[in-house]
PDB file of C-alpha atoms in Angstrom:
ATOM      1  CA  GLU A   1      80.045 109.627 108.990  1.00  0.00           C
ATOM      2  CA  THR A   2      78.399 106.298 109.243  1.00  0.00           C
ATOM      3  CA  GLY A   3      78.276 105.800 113.008  1.00  0.00           C
ATOM      4  CA  VAL A   4      79.862 102.406 112.114  1.00  0.00           C
ATOM      5  CA  THR A   5      83.026 102.620 113.971  1.00  0.00           C
ATOM      6  CA  GLN A   6      86.469  99.942 114.098  1.00  0.00           C
ATOM      7  CA  SER A   7      89.086  98.948 115.824  1.00  0.00           C
ATOM      8  CA  PRO A   8      91.427  99.252 115.633  1.00  0.00           C
ATOM      9  CA  THR A   9      92.365 100.436 112.608  1.00  0.00           C
ATOM     10  CA  HIS A  10      96.048  99.470 111.777  1.00  0.00           C
ATOM     11  CA  LEU A  11      96.758  95.347 113.133  1.00  0.00           C
ATOM     12  CA  ILE A  12     100.440  93.487 112.198  1.00  0.00           C
ATOM     13  CA  LYS A  13     100.544  90.139 113.356  1.00  0.00           C
ATOM     14  CA  THR A  14     102.947  87.238 112.431  1.00  0.00           C
ATOM     15  CA  ARG A  15     101.738  84.354 111.127  1.00  0.00           C
ATOM     16  CA  GLY A  16      99.752  81.670 112.842  1.00  0.00           C
ATOM     17  CA  GLN A  17      99.012  84.393 115.688  1.00  0.00           C
ATOM     18  CA  GLN A  18      95.634  85.062 115.818  1.00  0.00           C
ATOM     19  CA  VAL A  19      93.748  88.533 115.991  1.00  0.00           C
ATOM     20  CA  THR A  20      90.264  89.199 116.811  1.00  0.00           C
ATOM     21  CA  LEU A  21      88.461  93.219 115.005  1.00  0.00           C
ATOM     22  CA  ARG A  22      86.311  94.886 116.673  1.00  0.00           C
ATOM     23  CA  CYS A  23      83.143  96.344 114.842  1.00  0.00           C
ATOM     24  CA  SER A  24      79.903  99.174 116.784  1.00  0.00           C
ATOM     25  CA  SER A  25      77.424  99.118 114.835  1.00  0.00           C
ATOM     26  CA  GLN A  26      75.561 102.163 113.936  1.00  0.00           C
ATOM     27  CA  SER A  27      72.295 103.206 116.946  1.00  0.00           C
ATOM     28  CA  GLY A  28      69.584 101.218 116.023  1.00  0.00           C
ATOM     29  CA  HIS A  29      71.082  98.166 113.579  1.00  0.00           C
ATOM     30  CA  ASN A  30      70.575  94.931 114.881  1.00  0.00           C
ATOM     31  CA  THR A  31      72.338  93.535 112.108  1.00  0.00           C
ATOM     32  CA  VAL A  32      76.354  92.951 111.205  1.00  0.00           C
ATOM     33  CA  SER A  33      78.703  91.804 108.690  1.00  0.00           C
ATOM     34  CA  TRP A  34      82.049  91.063 107.517  1.00  0.00           C
ATOM     35  CA  TYR A  35      84.227  91.527 104.879  1.00  0.00           C
ATOM     36  CA  GLN A  36      87.110  91.284 103.881  1.00  0.00           C
ATOM     37  CA  GLN A  37      88.820  92.870 100.930  1.00  0.00           C
ATOM     38  CA  ALA A  38      92.585  91.883  98.939  1.00  0.00           C
ATOM     39  CA  LEU A  39      93.947  94.025  97.631  1.00  0.00           C
ATOM     40  CA  GLY A  40      92.807  95.712  94.500  1.00  0.00           C
ATOM     41  CA  GLN A  41      89.432  93.274  94.881  1.00  0.00           C
ATOM     42  CA  GLY A  42      86.199  93.855  95.982  1.00  0.00           C
ATOM     43  CA  PRO A  43      85.011  93.106  99.395  1.00  0.00           C
ATOM     44  CA  GLN A  44      84.405  89.146  99.995  1.00  0.00           C
ATOM     45  CA  PHE A  45      81.672  88.554 102.451  1.00  0.00           C
ATOM     46  CA  ILE A  46      82.491  86.570 105.266  1.00  0.00           C
ATOM     47  CA  PHE A  47      79.746  86.476 107.469  1.00  0.00           C
ATOM     48  CA  GLN A  48      76.672  88.191 109.140  1.00  0.00           C
ATOM     49  CA  TYR A  49      75.737  88.078 113.051  1.00  0.00           C
ATOM     50  CA  TYR A  50      72.020  88.863 114.139  1.00  0.00           C
ATOM     51  CA  ARG A  51      70.338  89.224 117.317  1.00  0.00           C
ATOM     52  CA  GLU A  52      73.870  87.362 118.318  1.00  0.00           C
ATOM     53  CA  GLU A  53      73.031  85.062 115.932  1.00  0.00           C
ATOM     54  CA  GLU A  54      75.061  84.292 112.758  1.00  0.00           C
ATOM     55  CA  ASN A  55      72.809  84.602 109.971  1.00  0.00           C
ATOM     56  CA  GLY A  56      74.823  83.606 106.498  1.00  0.00           C
ATOM     57  CA  ARG A  57      78.140  82.704 106.186  1.00  0.00           C
ATOM     58  CA  GLY A  58      80.761  83.354 103.163  1.00  0.00           C
ATOM     59  CA  ASN A  59      83.464  80.881 101.732  1.00  0.00           C
ATOM     60  CA  PHE A  60      85.878  81.369 104.627  1.00  0.00           C
ATOM     61  CA  PRO A  61      87.311  78.650 106.458  1.00  0.00           C
ATOM     62  CA  PRO A  62      86.393  77.701 110.744  1.00  0.00           C
ATOM     63  CA  ARG A  63      89.167  79.000 111.223  1.00  0.00           C
ATOM     64  CA  PHE A  64      87.556  82.932 111.342  1.00  0.00           C
ATOM     65  CA  SER A  65      84.332  83.335 114.109  1.00  0.00           C
ATOM     66  CA  GLY A  66      82.735  85.414 115.129  1.00  0.00           C
ATOM     67  CA  LEU A  67      80.591  86.832 118.550  1.00  0.00           C
ATOM     68  CA  GLN A  68      77.613  89.572 118.052  1.00  0.00           C
ATOM     69  CA  PHE A  69      77.037  90.976 121.839  1.00  0.00           C
ATOM     70  CA  PRO A  70      73.687  92.211 123.273  1.00  0.00           C
ATOM     71  CA  ASN A  71      74.592  95.993 122.717  1.00  0.00           C
ATOM     72  CA  TYR A  72      75.251  94.857 118.546  1.00  0.00           C
ATOM     73  CA  SER A  73      78.388  94.799 118.622  1.00  0.00           C
ATOM     74  CA  SER A  74      80.882  92.325 116.852  1.00  0.00           C
ATOM     75  CA  GLU A  75      84.013  90.963 116.837  1.00  0.00           C
ATOM     76  CA  LEU A  76      85.652  88.553 114.279  1.00  0.00           C
ATOM     77  CA  ASN A  77      88.189  86.166 115.510  1.00  0.00           C
ATOM     78  CA  VAL A  78      91.128  84.621 113.485  1.00  0.00           C
ATOM     79  CA  ASN A  79      93.103  81.369 114.210  1.00  0.00           C
ATOM     80  CA  ALA A  80      96.095  80.932 113.162  1.00  0.00           C
ATOM     81  CA  LEU A  81      96.490  83.401 110.873  1.00  0.00           C
ATOM     82  CA  GLU A  82      97.977  83.613 106.825  1.00  0.00           C
ATOM     83  CA  LEU A  83      99.636  85.325 105.198  1.00  0.00           C
ATOM     84  CA  ASP A  84      96.771  85.440 102.545  1.00  0.00           C
ATOM     85  CA  ASP A  85      94.670  87.556 105.561  1.00  0.00           C
ATOM     86  CA  SER A  86      96.227  90.254 104.447  1.00  0.00           C
ATOM     87  CA  ALA A  87      93.023  92.497 104.028  1.00  0.00           C
ATOM     88  CA  LEU A  88      91.000  95.284 104.330  1.00  0.00           C
ATOM     89  CA  TYR A  89      88.838  94.124 107.077  1.00  0.00           C
ATOM     90  CA  LEU A  90      85.274  96.062 106.477  1.00  0.00           C
ATOM     91  CA  CYS A  91      82.060  95.451 109.050  1.00  0.00           C
ATOM     92  CA  ALA A  92      78.349  96.572 107.833  1.00  0.00           C
ATOM     93  CA  SER A  93      75.616  97.455 110.338  1.00  0.00           C
ATOM     94  CA  SER A  94      72.312  97.673 109.067  1.00  0.00           C
ATOM     95  CA  ASN A  95      68.636  96.960 110.292  1.00  0.00           C
ATOM     96  CA  PRO A  96      66.896  95.327 107.268  1.00  0.00           C
ATOM     97  CA  ARG A  97      63.719  94.647 109.448  1.00  0.00           C
ATOM     98  CA  GLY A  98      63.477  97.929 110.907  1.00  0.00           C
ATOM     99  CA  VAL A  99      60.466 100.158 110.583  1.00  0.00           C
ATOM    100  CA  PRO A 100      60.694 102.578 108.730  1.00  0.00           C
ATOM    101  CA  MET A 101      62.674  99.745 106.254  1.00  0.00           C
ATOM    102  CA  ASN A 102      66.332 100.318 106.044  1.00  0.00           C
ATOM    103  CA  THR A 103      68.150  97.937 104.013  1.00  0.00           C
ATOM    104  CA  GLU A 104      71.280 100.077 103.564  1.00  0.00           C
ATOM    105  CA  ALA A 105      74.488  98.616 105.343  1.00  0.00           C
ATOM    106  CA  PHE A 106      76.737 101.179 105.844  1.00  0.00           C
ATOM    107  CA  PHE A 107      79.901 100.471 106.724  1.00  0.00           C
ATOM    108  CA  GLY A 108      82.926 100.880 108.647  1.00  0.00           C
ATOM    109  CA  GLN A 109      86.703 102.913 107.913  1.00  0.00           C
ATOM    110  CA  GLY A 110      87.729  98.951 107.907  1.00  0.00           C
ATOM    111  CA  THR A 111      90.718  97.397 109.953  1.00  0.00           C
ATOM    112  CA  ARG A 112      93.809  96.644 108.054  1.00  0.00           C
ATOM    113  CA  LEU A 113      95.359  93.938 108.686  1.00  0.00           C
ATOM    114  CA  THR A 114      98.638  92.576 107.838  1.00  0.00           C
ATOM    115  CA  VAL A 115      99.908  89.578 108.786  1.00  0.00           C
ATOM    116  CA  VAL A 116     104.569  89.444 108.595  1.00  0.00           C
TER     117      VAL A 116
ATOM    118  CA  ALA B   1      75.760  81.878  91.797  1.00  0.00           C
ATOM    119  CA  GLN B   2      75.692  85.744  92.173  1.00  0.00           C
ATOM    120  CA  LYS B   3      78.044  87.609  89.974  1.00  0.00           C
ATOM    121  CA  VAL B   4      79.008  90.827  89.249  1.00  0.00           C
ATOM    122  CA  THR B   5      81.571  92.474  86.536  1.00  0.00           C
ATOM    123  CA  GLN B   6      82.763  95.958  86.079  1.00  0.00           C
ATOM    124  CA  ALA B   7      85.067  95.858  82.763  1.00  0.00           C
ATOM    125  CA  GLN B   8      86.541  98.539  83.454  1.00  0.00           C
ATOM    126  CA  THR B   9      89.148  98.418  85.972  1.00  0.00           C
ATOM    127  CA  GLU B  10      89.937 102.324  86.065  1.00  0.00           C
ATOM    128  CA  ILE B  11      89.324 105.501  84.042  1.00  0.00           C
ATOM    129  CA  SER B  12      90.545 108.620  84.013  1.00  0.00           C
ATOM    130  CA  VAL B  13      88.728 111.787  82.469  1.00  0.00           C
ATOM    131  CA  VAL B  14      89.693 115.523  82.626  1.00  0.00           C
ATOM    132  CA  GLU B  15      87.356 117.852  85.024  1.00  0.00           C
ATOM    133  CA  LYS B  16      83.674 118.467  83.877  1.00  0.00           C
ATOM    134  CA  GLU B  17      83.939 115.676  81.594  1.00  0.00           C
ATOM    135  CA  ASP B  18      81.306 113.226  81.758  1.00  0.00           C
ATOM    136  CA  VAL B  19      82.361 109.222  82.454  1.00  0.00           C
ATOM    137  CA  THR B  20      80.424 105.912  82.737  1.00  0.00           C
ATOM    138  CA  LEU B  21      80.898 103.309  84.734  1.00  0.00           C
ATOM    139  CA  ASP B  22      80.001  99.964  83.947  1.00  0.00           C
ATOM    140  CA  CYS B  23      78.382  97.351  85.596  1.00  0.00           C
ATOM    141  CA  VAL B  24      76.873  93.322  84.916  1.00  0.00           C
ATOM    142  CA  TYR B  25      74.784  91.267  87.040  1.00  0.00           C
ATOM    143  CA  GLU B  26      74.352  87.709  87.288  1.00  0.00           C
ATOM    144  CA  THR B  27      71.190  86.023  89.536  1.00  0.00           C
ATOM    145  CA  ARG B  28      69.072  83.589  89.975  1.00  0.00           C
ATOM    146  CA  ASP B  29      67.002  84.351  92.081  1.00  0.00           C
ATOM    147  CA  THR B  30      63.813  86.634  90.789  1.00  0.00           C
ATOM    148  CA  THR B  31      63.933  89.250  93.691  1.00  0.00           C
ATOM    149  CA  TYR B  32      67.424  91.052  93.982  1.00  0.00           C
ATOM    150  CA  TYR B  33      68.809  94.512  95.111  1.00  0.00           C
ATOM    151  CA  LEU B  34      71.558  96.313  93.049  1.00  0.00           C
ATOM    152  CA  PHE B  35      74.219  98.846  94.728  1.00  0.00           C
ATOM    153  CA  TRP B  36      76.519 100.924  94.330  1.00  0.00           C
ATOM    154  CA  TYR B  37      79.671 102.027  96.685  1.00  0.00           C
ATOM    155  CA  LYS B  38      82.004 104.585  96.517  1.00  0.00           C
ATOM    156  CA  GLN B  39      85.628 103.934  98.606  1.00  0.00           C
ATOM    157  CA  PRO B  40      87.500 107.240  98.813  1.00  0.00           C
ATOM    158  CA  PRO B  41      91.029 106.415 100.304  1.00  0.00           C
ATOM    159  CA  SER B  42      89.811 106.603 103.739  1.00  0.00           C
ATOM    160  CA  GLY B  43      88.538 102.973 103.054  1.00  0.00           C
ATOM    161  CA  GLU B  44      85.097 103.545 103.994  1.00  0.00           C
ATOM    162  CA  LEU B  45      82.152 102.521 101.919  1.00  0.00           C
ATOM    163  CA  VAL B  46      80.001 104.966 101.297  1.00  0.00           C
ATOM    164  CA  PHE B  47      77.241 104.376  99.226  1.00  0.00           C
ATOM    165  CA  LEU B  48      75.103 105.884  96.559  1.00  0.00           C
ATOM    166  CA  ILE B  49      72.199 103.686  95.550  1.00  0.00           C
ATOM    167  CA  ARG B  50      69.938 100.493  96.080  1.00  0.00           C
ATOM    168  CA  ARG B  51      67.149  99.624  93.290  1.00  0.00           C
ATOM    169  CA  ASN B  52      65.173  96.046  93.443  1.00  0.00           C
ATOM    170  CA  SER B  53      64.744  94.286  90.521  1.00  0.00           C
ATOM    171  CA  PHE B  54      61.326  95.134  90.091  1.00  0.00           C
ATOM    172  CA  ASP B  55      61.782  99.293  89.469  1.00  0.00           C
ATOM    173  CA  GLU B  56      63.534 100.092  86.032  1.00  0.00           C
ATOM    174  CA  GLN B  57      63.118 103.498  86.361  1.00  0.00           C
ATOM    175  CA  ASN B  58      65.945 105.565  86.149  1.00  0.00           C
ATOM    176  CA  GLU B  59      67.123 108.215  88.976  1.00  0.00           C
ATOM    177  CA  ILE B  60      69.560 110.656  88.491  1.00  0.00           C
ATOM    178  CA  SER B  61      70.480 112.811  92.127  1.00  0.00           C
ATOM    179  CA  GLY B  62      72.174 115.855  91.202  1.00  0.00           C
ATOM    180  CA  ARG B  63      75.032 114.545  89.363  1.00  0.00           C
ATOM    181  CA  TYR B  64      75.142 111.166  89.925  1.00  0.00           C
ATOM    182  CA  SER B  65      72.441 109.141  87.179  1.00  0.00           C
ATOM    183  CA  TRP B  66      72.021 105.662  87.374  1.00  0.00           C
ATOM    184  CA  ASN B  67      70.697 103.268  84.609  1.00  0.00           C
ATOM    185  CA  PHE B  68      68.585  99.688  85.315  1.00  0.00           C
ATOM    186  CA  GLN B  69      68.562  97.962  82.540  1.00  0.00           C
ATOM    187  CA  LYS B  70      67.304  94.193  83.376  1.00  0.00           C
ATOM    188  CA  SER B  71      67.146  93.279  79.590  1.00  0.00           C
ATOM    189  CA  THR B  72      70.940  93.213  79.894  1.00  0.00           C
ATOM    190  CA  SER B  73      71.582  92.519  82.864  1.00  0.00           C
ATOM    191  CA  SER B  74      73.259  95.960  82.955  1.00  0.00           C
ATOM    192  CA  PHE B  75      72.976  98.716  86.907  1.00  0.00           C
ATOM    193  CA  ASN B  76      75.736 101.704  84.825  1.00  0.00           C
ATOM    194  CA  PHE B  77      76.331 104.335  87.263  1.00  0.00           C
ATOM    195  CA  THR B  78      77.063 108.170  85.005  1.00  0.00           C
ATOM    196  CA  ILE B  79      78.540 110.897  86.761  1.00  0.00           C
ATOM    197  CA  THR B  80      78.209 114.433  85.324  1.00  0.00           C
ATOM    198  CA  ALA B  81      80.680 116.895  84.741  1.00  0.00           C
ATOM    199  CA  SER B  82      83.152 114.876  86.916  1.00  0.00           C
ATOM    200  CA  GLN B  83      85.096 117.205  89.989  1.00  0.00           C
ATOM    201  CA  VAL B  84      88.667 116.034  91.837  1.00  0.00           C
ATOM    202  CA  VAL B  85      86.132 115.245  95.234  1.00  0.00           C
ATOM    203  CA  ASP B  86      84.796 112.279  92.195  1.00  0.00           C
ATOM    204  CA  SER B  87      87.849 110.168  92.616  1.00  0.00           C
ATOM    205  CA  ALA B  88      88.054 106.960  94.169  1.00  0.00           C
ATOM    206  CA  VAL B  89      87.192 103.689  93.256  1.00  0.00           C
ATOM    207  CA  TYR B  90      83.496 103.071  92.680  1.00  0.00           C
ATOM    208  CA  PHE B  91      82.049  99.075  93.550  1.00  0.00           C
ATOM    209  CA  CYS B  92      78.503  97.756  92.205  1.00  0.00           C
ATOM    210  CA  ALA B  93      77.042  95.553  94.382  1.00  0.00           C
ATOM    211  CA  LEU B  94      73.906  92.236  94.199  1.00  0.00           C
ATOM    212  CA  SER B  95      72.158  90.769  97.129  1.00  0.00           C
ATOM    213  CA  GLY B  96      69.184  87.716  96.549  1.00  0.00           C
ATOM    214  CA  GLY B  97      66.822  88.126  98.118  1.00  0.00           C
ATOM    215  CA  PRO B  98      64.556  90.622  99.726  1.00  0.00           C
ATOM    216  CA  PRO B  99      66.682  92.742 102.462  1.00  0.00           C
ATOM    217  CA  ASN B 100      63.976  93.323 104.884  1.00  0.00           C
ATOM    218  CA  PHE B 101      64.440  89.381 105.526  1.00  0.00           C
ATOM    219  CA  GLY B 102      67.708  89.718 107.254  1.00  0.00           C
ATOM    220  CA  ASN B 103      70.114  88.126 104.426  1.00  0.00           C
ATOM    221  CA  GLU B 104      71.673  90.748 102.668  1.00  0.00           C
ATOM    222  CA  LYS B 105      74.688  89.389 102.223  1.00  0.00           C
ATOM    223  CA  LEU B 106      76.167  91.649  99.291  1.00  0.00           C
ATOM    224  CA  THR B 107      78.418  90.588  96.366  1.00  0.00           C
ATOM    225  CA  PHE B 108      80.463  92.738  95.286  1.00  0.00           C
ATOM    226  CA  GLY B 109      82.506  93.840  91.640  1.00  0.00           C
ATOM    227  CA  THR B 110      85.739  94.134  91.874  1.00  0.00           C
ATOM    228  CA  GLY B 111      85.745  97.934  91.319  1.00  0.00           C
ATOM    229  CA  THR B 112      86.399 100.975  88.690  1.00  0.00           C
ATOM    230  CA  ARG B 113      88.634 103.019  90.018  1.00  0.00           C
ATOM    231  CA  LEU B 114      87.981 106.733  88.474  1.00  0.00           C
ATOM    232  CA  THR B 115      90.796 109.216  88.518  1.00  0.00           C
ATOM    233  CA  ILE B 116      89.539 112.827  87.803  1.00  0.00           C
ATOM    234  CA  ILE B 117      92.113 115.150  86.349  1.00  0.00           C
ATOM    235  CA  PRO B 118      92.207 118.101  87.604  1.00  0.00           C
TER     236      PRO B 118
END
């Protein structure tokens, strides 16, 4: 196990609703990244947070937003859900500025979101 | 723009056979990192290896080996004497720039589903 935990594991929402997904990063990791993985596809980068600030964003609309807390845990919020938002959402934590340098991103098991 | 291509969508081999998973990448960065991840049915991505663009040495870890060839922009992954537990989806990924700058956005390929037949 990587020490990265995500909740909930599964979620069903109705189109137009809002959803919040949560991620607890591995101990000592200050950077959290979120990825969306549609069925049969590779993960797509949504955004990254470092020390509570957004530090890079992929090609996702503004209705995808996030937060990082002082304990480095993170939330992903999606407003106005669409059917295409159905996917596995993966959180990854890392400590790229750590000593010794630890650049690997460790992933959680993901939250499977179904929008109906 | 960065791109990772895994042309093999699905591969099936009989247990104990060797299998190679192909990965071709595109990037304009002079410094970059390449990764392989394994995704079992549970969904969690399991880190296997990271290589930086300045180190073209091949690497072996037990039954796993990786062949990085900058000239052909390829980073192939070979499993020797495959086992049923190797069945999973394998992803090749690329990050641009030194990861220690906190900008290690990963660009993934579409994955190769590997099935090991007992």
